[in-house]
Coordinates of C-alpha atoms and ligand atoms in Angstrom, one line a residue:
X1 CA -51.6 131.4 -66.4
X2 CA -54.9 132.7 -66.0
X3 CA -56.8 131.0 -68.0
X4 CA -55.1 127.5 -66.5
X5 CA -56.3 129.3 -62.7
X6 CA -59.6 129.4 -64.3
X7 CA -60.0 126.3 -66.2
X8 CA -58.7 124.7 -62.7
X9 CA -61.4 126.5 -60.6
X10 CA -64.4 125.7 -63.3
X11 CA -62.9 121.6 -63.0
X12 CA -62.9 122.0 -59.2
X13 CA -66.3 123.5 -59.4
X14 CA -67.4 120.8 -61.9
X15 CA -66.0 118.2 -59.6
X16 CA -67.9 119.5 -56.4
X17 CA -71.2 119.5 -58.7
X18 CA -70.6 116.3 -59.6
X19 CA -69.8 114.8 -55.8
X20 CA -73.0 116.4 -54.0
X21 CA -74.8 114.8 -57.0
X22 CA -73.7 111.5 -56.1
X23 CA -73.9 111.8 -52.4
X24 CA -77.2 110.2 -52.1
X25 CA -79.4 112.1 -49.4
X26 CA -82.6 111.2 -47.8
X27 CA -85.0 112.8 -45.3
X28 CA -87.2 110.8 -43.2
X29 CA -89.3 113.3 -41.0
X30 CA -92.6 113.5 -38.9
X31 CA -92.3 110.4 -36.9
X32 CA -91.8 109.5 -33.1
X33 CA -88.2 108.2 -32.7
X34 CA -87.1 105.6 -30.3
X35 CA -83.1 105.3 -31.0
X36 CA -82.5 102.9 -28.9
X37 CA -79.5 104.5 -26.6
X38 CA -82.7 104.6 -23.2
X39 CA -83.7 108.1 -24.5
X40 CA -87.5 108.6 -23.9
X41 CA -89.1 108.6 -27.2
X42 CA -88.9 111.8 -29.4
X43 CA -92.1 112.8 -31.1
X44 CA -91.7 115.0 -34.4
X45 CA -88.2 113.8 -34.9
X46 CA -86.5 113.9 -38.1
X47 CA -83.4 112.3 -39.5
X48 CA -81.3 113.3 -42.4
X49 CA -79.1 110.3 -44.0
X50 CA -76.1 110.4 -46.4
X51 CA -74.4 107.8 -48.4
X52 CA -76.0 105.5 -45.5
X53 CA -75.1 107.1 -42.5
X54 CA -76.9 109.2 -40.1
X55 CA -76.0 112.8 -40.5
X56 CA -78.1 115.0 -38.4
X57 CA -81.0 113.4 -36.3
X58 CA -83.4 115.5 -33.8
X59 CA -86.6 118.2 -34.0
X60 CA -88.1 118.1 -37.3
X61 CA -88.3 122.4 -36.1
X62 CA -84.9 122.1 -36.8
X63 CA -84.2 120.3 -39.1
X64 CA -82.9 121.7 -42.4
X65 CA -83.5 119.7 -45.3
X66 CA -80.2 119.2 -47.9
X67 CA -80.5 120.5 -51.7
X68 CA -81.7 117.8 -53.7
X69 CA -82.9 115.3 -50.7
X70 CA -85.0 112.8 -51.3
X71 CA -87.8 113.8 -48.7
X72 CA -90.1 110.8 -47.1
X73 CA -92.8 112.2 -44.8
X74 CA -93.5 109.7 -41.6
X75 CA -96.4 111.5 -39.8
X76 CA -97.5 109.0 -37.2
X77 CA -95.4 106.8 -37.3
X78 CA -92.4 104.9 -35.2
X79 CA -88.7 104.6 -36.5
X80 CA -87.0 102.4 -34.1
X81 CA -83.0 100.6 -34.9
X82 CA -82.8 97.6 -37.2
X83 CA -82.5 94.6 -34.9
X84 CA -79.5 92.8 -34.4
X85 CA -80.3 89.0 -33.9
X86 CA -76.7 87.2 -32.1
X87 CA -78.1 83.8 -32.9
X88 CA -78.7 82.5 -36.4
X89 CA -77.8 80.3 -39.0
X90 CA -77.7 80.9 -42.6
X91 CA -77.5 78.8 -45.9
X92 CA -78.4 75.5 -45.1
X93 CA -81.5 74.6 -44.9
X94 CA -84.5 74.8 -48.0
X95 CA -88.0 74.0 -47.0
X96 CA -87.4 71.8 -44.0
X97 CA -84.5 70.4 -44.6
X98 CA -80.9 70.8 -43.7
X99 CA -78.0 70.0 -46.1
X100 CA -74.7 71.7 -46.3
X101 CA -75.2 71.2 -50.3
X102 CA -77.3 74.0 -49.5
X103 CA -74.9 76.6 -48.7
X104 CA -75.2 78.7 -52.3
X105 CA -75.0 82.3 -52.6
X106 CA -78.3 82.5 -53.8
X107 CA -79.7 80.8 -51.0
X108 CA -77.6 82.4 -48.2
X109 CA -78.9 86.2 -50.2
X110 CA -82.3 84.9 -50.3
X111 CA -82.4 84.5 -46.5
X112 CA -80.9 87.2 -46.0
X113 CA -83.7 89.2 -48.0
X114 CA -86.1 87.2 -45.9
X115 CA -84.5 88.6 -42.6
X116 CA -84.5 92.1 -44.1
X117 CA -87.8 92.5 -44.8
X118 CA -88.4 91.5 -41.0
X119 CA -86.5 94.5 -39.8
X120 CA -84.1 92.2 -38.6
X121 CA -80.5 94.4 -40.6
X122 CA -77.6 92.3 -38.5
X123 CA -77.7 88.2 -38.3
X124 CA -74.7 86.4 -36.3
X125 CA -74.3 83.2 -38.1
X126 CA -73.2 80.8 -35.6
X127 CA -70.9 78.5 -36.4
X128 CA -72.3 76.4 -39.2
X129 CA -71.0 78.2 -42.3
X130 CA -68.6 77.6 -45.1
X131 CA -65.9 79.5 -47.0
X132 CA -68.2 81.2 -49.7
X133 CA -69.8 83.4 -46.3
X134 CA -66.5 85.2 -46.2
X135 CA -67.0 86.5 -49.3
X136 CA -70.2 87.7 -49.2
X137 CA -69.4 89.6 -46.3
X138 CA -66.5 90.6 -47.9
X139 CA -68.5 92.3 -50.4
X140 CA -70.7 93.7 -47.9
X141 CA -68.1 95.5 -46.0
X142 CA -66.0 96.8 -49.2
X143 CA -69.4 98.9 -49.8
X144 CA -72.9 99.6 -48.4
X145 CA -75.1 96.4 -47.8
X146 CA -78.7 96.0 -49.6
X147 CA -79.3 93.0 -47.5
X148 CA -78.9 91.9 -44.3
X149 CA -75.3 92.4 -42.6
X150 CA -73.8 89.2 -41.7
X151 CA -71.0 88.5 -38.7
X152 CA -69.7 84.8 -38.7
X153 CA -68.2 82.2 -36.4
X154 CA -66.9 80.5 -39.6
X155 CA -66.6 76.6 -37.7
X156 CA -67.8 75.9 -34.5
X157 CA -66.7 73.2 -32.0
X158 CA -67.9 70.4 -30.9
X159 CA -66.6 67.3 -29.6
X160 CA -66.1 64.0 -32.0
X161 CA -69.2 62.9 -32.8
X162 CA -70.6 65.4 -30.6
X163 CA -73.8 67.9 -30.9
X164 CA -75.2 68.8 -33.4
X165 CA -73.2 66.3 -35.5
X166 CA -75.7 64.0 -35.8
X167 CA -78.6 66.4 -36.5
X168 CA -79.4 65.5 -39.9
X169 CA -77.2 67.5 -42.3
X170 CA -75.0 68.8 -40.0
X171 CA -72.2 66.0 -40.0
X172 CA -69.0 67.6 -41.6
X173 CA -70.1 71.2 -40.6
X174 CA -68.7 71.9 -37.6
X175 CA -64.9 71.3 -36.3
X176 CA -65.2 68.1 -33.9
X177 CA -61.6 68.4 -32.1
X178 CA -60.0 65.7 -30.3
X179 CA -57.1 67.8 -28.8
X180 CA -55.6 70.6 -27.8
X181 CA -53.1 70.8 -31.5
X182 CA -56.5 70.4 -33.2
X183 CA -58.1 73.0 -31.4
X184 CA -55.1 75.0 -32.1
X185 CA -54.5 74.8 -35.6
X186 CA -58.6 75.4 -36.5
X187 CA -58.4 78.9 -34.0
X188 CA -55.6 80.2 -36.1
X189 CA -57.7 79.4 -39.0
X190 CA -60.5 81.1 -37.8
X191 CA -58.4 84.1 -36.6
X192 CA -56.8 84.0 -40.5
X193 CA -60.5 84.5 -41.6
X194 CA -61.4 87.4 -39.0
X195 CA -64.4 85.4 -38.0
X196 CA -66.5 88.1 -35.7
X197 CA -67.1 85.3 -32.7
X198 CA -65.9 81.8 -32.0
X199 CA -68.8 79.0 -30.9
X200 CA -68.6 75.9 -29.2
X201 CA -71.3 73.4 -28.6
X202 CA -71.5 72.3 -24.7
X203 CA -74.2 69.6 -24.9
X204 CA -75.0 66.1 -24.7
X205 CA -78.2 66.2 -26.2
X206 CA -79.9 64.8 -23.3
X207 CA -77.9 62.6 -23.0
X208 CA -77.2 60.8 -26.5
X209 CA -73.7 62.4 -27.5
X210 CA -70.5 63.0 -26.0
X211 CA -69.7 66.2 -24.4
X212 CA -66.7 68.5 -25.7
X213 CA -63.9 67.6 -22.8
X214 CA -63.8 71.3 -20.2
X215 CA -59.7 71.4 -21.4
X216 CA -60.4 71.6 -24.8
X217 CA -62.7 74.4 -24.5
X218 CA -60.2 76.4 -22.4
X219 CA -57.7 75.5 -25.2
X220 CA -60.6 77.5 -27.2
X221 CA -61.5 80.4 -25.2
X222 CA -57.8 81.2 -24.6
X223 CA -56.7 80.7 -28.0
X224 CA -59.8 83.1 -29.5
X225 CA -58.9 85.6 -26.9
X226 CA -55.4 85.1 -27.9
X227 CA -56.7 86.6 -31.0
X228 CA -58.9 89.1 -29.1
X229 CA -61.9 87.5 -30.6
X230 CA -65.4 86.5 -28.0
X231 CA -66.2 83.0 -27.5
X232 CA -69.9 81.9 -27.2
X233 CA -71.4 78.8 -26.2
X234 CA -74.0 76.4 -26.8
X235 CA -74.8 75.2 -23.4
X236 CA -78.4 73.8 -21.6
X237 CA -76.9 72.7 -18.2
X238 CA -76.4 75.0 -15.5
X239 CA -73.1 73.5 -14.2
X240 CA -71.7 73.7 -18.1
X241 CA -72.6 77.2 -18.4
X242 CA -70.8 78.3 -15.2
X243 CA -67.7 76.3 -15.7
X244 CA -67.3 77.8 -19.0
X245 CA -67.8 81.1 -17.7
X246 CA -64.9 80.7 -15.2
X247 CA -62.7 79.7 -17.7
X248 CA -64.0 83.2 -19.2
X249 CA -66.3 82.3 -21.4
X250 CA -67.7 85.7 -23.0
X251 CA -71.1 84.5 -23.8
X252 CA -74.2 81.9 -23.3
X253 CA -75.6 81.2 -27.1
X254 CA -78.7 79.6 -24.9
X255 CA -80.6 80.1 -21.9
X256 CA -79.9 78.0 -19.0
X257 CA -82.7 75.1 -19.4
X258 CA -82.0 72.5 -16.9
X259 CA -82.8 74.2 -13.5
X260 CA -82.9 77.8 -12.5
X261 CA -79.7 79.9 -12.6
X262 CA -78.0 80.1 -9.1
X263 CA -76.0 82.7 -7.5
X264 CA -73.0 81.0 -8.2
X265 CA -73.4 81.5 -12.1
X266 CA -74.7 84.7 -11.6
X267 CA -71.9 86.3 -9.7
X268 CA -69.7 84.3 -12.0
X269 CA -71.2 86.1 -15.1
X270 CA -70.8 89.7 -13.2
X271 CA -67.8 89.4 -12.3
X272 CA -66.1 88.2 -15.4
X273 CA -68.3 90.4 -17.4
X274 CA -70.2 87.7 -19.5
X275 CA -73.3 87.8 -21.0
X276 CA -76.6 85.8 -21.8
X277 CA -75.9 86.8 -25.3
X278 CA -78.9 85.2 -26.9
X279 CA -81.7 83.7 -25.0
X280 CA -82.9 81.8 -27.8
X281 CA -87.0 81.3 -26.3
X282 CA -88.0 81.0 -29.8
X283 CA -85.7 78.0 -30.4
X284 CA -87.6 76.3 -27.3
X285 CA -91.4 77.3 -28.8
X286 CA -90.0 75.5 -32.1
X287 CA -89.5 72.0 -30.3
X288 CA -93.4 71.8 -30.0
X289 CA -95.4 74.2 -31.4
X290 CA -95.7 72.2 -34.7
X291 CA -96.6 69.0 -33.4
X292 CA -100.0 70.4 -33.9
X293 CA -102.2 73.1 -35.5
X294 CA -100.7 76.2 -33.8
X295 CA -102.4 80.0 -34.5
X296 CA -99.5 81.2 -36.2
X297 CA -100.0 79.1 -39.2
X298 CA -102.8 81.2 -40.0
X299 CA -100.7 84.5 -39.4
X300 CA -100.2 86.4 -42.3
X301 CA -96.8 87.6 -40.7
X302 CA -95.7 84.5 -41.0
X303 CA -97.5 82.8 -43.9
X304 CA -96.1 85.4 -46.0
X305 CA -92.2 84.0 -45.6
X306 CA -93.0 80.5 -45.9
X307 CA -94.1 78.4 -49.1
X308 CA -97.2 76.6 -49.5
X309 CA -95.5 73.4 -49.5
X310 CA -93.3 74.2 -46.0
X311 CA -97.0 74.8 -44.6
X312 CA -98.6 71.6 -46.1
X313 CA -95.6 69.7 -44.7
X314 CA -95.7 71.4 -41.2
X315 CA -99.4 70.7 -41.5
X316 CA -98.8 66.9 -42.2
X317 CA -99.9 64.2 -39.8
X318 CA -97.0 61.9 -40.3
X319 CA -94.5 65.2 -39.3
X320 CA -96.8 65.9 -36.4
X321 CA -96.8 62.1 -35.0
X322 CA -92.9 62.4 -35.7
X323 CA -92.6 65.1 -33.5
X324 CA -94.4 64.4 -31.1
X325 CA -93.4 60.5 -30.6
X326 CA -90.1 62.2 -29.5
X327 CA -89.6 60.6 -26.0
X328 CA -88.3 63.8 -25.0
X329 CA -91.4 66.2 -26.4
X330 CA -93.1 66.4 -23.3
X331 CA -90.2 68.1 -21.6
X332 CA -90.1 70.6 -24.2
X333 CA -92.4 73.2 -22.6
X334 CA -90.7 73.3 -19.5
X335 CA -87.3 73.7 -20.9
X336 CA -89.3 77.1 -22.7
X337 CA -90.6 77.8 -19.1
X338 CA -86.9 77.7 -16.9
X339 CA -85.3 79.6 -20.4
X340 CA -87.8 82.4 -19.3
X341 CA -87.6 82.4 -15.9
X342 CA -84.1 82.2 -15.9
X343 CA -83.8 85.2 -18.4
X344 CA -85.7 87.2 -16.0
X345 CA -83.5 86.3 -13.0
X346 CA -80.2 87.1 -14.9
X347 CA -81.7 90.3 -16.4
X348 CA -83.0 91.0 -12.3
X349 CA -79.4 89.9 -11.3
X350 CA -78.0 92.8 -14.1
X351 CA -76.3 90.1 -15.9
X352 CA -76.3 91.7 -19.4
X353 CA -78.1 90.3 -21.9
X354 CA -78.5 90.6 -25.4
X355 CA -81.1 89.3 -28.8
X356 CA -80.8 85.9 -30.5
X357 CA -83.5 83.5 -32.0
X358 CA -81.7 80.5 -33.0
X359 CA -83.6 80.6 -36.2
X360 CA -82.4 79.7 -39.8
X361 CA -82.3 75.4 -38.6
X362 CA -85.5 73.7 -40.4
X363 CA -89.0 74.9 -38.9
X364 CA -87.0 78.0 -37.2
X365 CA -88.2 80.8 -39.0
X366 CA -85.8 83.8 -40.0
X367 CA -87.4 87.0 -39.2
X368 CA -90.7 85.5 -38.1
X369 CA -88.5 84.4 -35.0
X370 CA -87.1 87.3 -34.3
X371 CA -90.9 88.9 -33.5
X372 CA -91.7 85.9 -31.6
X373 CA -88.4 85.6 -29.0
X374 CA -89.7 89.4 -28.6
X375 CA -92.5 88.8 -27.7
X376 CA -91.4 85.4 -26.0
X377 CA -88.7 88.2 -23.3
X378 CA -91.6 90.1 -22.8
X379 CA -94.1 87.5 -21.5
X380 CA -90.5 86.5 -19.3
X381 CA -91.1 89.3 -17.3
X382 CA -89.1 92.2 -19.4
X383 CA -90.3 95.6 -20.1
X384 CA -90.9 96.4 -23.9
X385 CA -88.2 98.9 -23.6
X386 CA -85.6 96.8 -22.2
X387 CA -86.6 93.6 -25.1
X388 CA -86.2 96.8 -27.9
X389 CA -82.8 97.7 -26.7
X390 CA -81.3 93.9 -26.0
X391 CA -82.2 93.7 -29.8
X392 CA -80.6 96.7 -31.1
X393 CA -77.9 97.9 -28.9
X394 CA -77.1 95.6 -26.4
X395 CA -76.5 93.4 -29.3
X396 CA -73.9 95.9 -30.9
X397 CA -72.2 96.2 -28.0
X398 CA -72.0 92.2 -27.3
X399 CA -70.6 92.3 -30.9
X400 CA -68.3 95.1 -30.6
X401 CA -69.9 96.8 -33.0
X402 CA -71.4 100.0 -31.3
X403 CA -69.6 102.4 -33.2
X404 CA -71.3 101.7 -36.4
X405 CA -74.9 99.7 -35.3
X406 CA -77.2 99.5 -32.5
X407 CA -79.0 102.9 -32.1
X408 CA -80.1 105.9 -34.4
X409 CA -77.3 108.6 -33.7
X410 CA -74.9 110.5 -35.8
X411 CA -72.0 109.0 -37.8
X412 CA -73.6 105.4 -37.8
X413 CA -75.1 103.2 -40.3
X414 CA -78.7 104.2 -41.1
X415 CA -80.1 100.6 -40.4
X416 CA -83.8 101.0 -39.1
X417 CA -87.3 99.8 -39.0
X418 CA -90.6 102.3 -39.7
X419 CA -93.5 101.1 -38.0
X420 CA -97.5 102.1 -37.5
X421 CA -97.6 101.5 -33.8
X422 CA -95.5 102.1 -31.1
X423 CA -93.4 99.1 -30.1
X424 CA -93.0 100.6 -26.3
X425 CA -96.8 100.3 -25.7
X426 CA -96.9 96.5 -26.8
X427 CA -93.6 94.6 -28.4
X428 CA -96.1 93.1 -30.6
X429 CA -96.1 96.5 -32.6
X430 CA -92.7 95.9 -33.9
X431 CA -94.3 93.2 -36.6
X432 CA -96.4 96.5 -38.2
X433 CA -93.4 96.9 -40.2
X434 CA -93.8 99.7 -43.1
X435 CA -90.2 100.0 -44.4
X436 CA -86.7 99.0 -43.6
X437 CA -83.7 100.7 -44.5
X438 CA -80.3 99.2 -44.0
X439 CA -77.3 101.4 -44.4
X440 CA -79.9 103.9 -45.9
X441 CA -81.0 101.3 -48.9
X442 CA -85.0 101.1 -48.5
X443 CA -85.4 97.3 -48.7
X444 CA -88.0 95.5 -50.7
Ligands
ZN501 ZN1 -77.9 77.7 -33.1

């Protein structure tokens, strides 16, 4: 009997051995931490992670390091959240082009490595994916993520032959519904799949498709909520956007573009709670930026995502003359102008707001975009602060997701960005990326 009690206590023993062993722990210590809850920033903070998660955070005078930590000094520099964009699309486009033949594991992982190494840990794919995403985020959430976390809107909706169907290589990707039984039966698919968000595209494309019919998208929003899942919109009008927000439409996908937001849509958005859950500016600089030779193609933050042949082809005359024949293009900068100004207002308003780029779609960047709208809410009128927290937690909470993402506290996921310079003193300073982590992985 006692030599089974002791042969149990030396297994037990062994066993303990063995599990601290494997618990993977690593110290990141000496830098100024911004964590993304409003907190003024902490200087000589460090942060102790374990199997991916935050398990102590504060003074590095108090901190005590585990045995057998992996210890990575961080003197002078800035560890702010990983960045959560609510706005992006993933797997179909290669180069410039956009083909739903494109949608491949290895190229949905390569973009999402590409977004990764941009800081940017969380990307809302939205509403232009197929089947083979659930998976992969399958995978993700059965473990701890390397790459990029993804959240999906599976499908989106649209009207029949509506936007974006005839965007090349979009026809076929989205749901284009008809009527209310259509709606129905693709919300209960989309419930089946646990999709994190439903979208809908609200938009005639100036004028050149048909509009998804008002009852069919209240057949949407109530159905999705039926199913306790958000509902966010494509939209560019302002009478669209507050419509769809009185039929309780939980977020704008877009800024207003057409004309500046009113205090109808503003008090409709308060009331009801929705928000402007991706402002998308960066989408708007994309319409005419490349129609000539624009600084960033010489800046090595973004040459060093994109292939010498994307930059000889963004570079080539016949693409510039194309984009710039559009009858539309002259409009373009305007429509950037009223997305800013009407940011500001609803942000002035306290309509809450959250982070999304738009980018993924041909000549929208992934992670290059992300900097830019940044940069692009900051020139609106926002304070560096306010941009850094829309990005990290105001975008968790838009997701429902705060439990686990959005700031740098105990018990959540150790996604975060080290940086050289402080992002507070100039939003520009979150493109001196050093390392990223997400759920504690340093990512290459
Ligand atoms: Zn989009």
């Amino acid at each position: 009997m006692a030599l089974q009690k002791r042969l149990f206590f030396h297994t037990l023993a062994a066993w303990f051995a063995a599990a601290s062993l494997s618990a993977e722990t690593k110290v990141l210590r000496g830098f100024t931490l911004i964590d993304g809850t409003g907190k003024p920033p902490l200087a000589g903070a460090a942060l102790v992670i374990a199997d991916g998660r935050i398990r102590w955070v504060g003074a590095e005078s108090q901190l005590k390091v585990p045995a057998g930590a992996e210890v990575i000094e961080l003197r002078g520099k800035f560890v702010m959240p990983g960045i959560i964009n609510l706005h992006g699309h993933l797997g179909n486009t290669v180069g410039l082009a956009q083909d739903p033949k494109n949608f491949t594991r290895a190229n949905v992982e390569r973009q999402l490595r590409t977004y990764a190494s941009y800081g940017v840990t969380s990307v809302v794919s939205l509403g232009t994916d197929q089947d083979l995403i659930y998976q992969i985020r399958a995978e993700q959430r059965a473990g701890r993520p390397a790459l990029t976390r993804i959240f999906t809107a599976g499908r989106g909706f649209t009207n029949r032959n509506g936007y974006p169907t005839s965007v090349p290589g979009m026809k076929g990707v989205p749901y284009e519904v008809g009527s209310v039984a259509e709606v129905e039966k693709a919300i209960a698919e989309l419930a089946d799949r646990k999709v994190d968000v439903i979208k809908i595209w609200m938009d005639d494309h100036l004028g050149r498709e048909p509009k998804i019919p008002m009852e069919l998208c209240r057949a949407i929003i109530e159905n999705a909520h039926k199913h306790r899942i958000k509902v966010a919109a494509h939209i560019f009008y302002l009478e669209d956007a507050r419509r769809l927000v009185e039929m309780g439409l939980d977020g704008l996908a877009h800024s207003v573009r057409d004309q500046p937001v009113d205090a109808a849509l503003i008090s409709a958005m308060k009331q009801r709670g929705a928000w402007l859950a991706a402002p998308t500016l960066a989408r708007e600089l994309s319409t005419f930026i490349y129609a000539d030779e624009h600084p960033s193609l010489r800046d090595p933050f973004f040459t060093r995502s994109v292939s010498e042949d994307v930059l000889r082809e963004l570079r080539s005359p016949e693409r510039r003359k194309r984009i710039a024949s559009d009858p539309d293009f002259p409009k373009y900068p305007g429509f950037l102008k009223q997305a800013q100004d009407n940011l500001k207002r609803l942000a002035d308003a306290g309509v809450r707001f959250g982070f999304g780029s738009d980018s993924g779609p041909p000549a929208r960047f992934q992670g290059y975009f992300e900097h830019v709208e940044m940069e692009l809410m900051a020139e609106a009128g926002l304070k560096s602060a306010d941009v850094l927290r829309a990005a990290t937690a105001y975008a968790a909470e838009f997701l429902g997701v705060s439990r686990d993402l959005g700031t740098l506290e105990v018990g959540k996921w150790a996604d975060l960005i080290v940086l050289s310079r402080n992002p507070l003193d100039d939003i520009r300073n979150t493109r001196t990326i050093e390392m990223v982590f997400i759920a504690g992985h340093r990512v290459h």
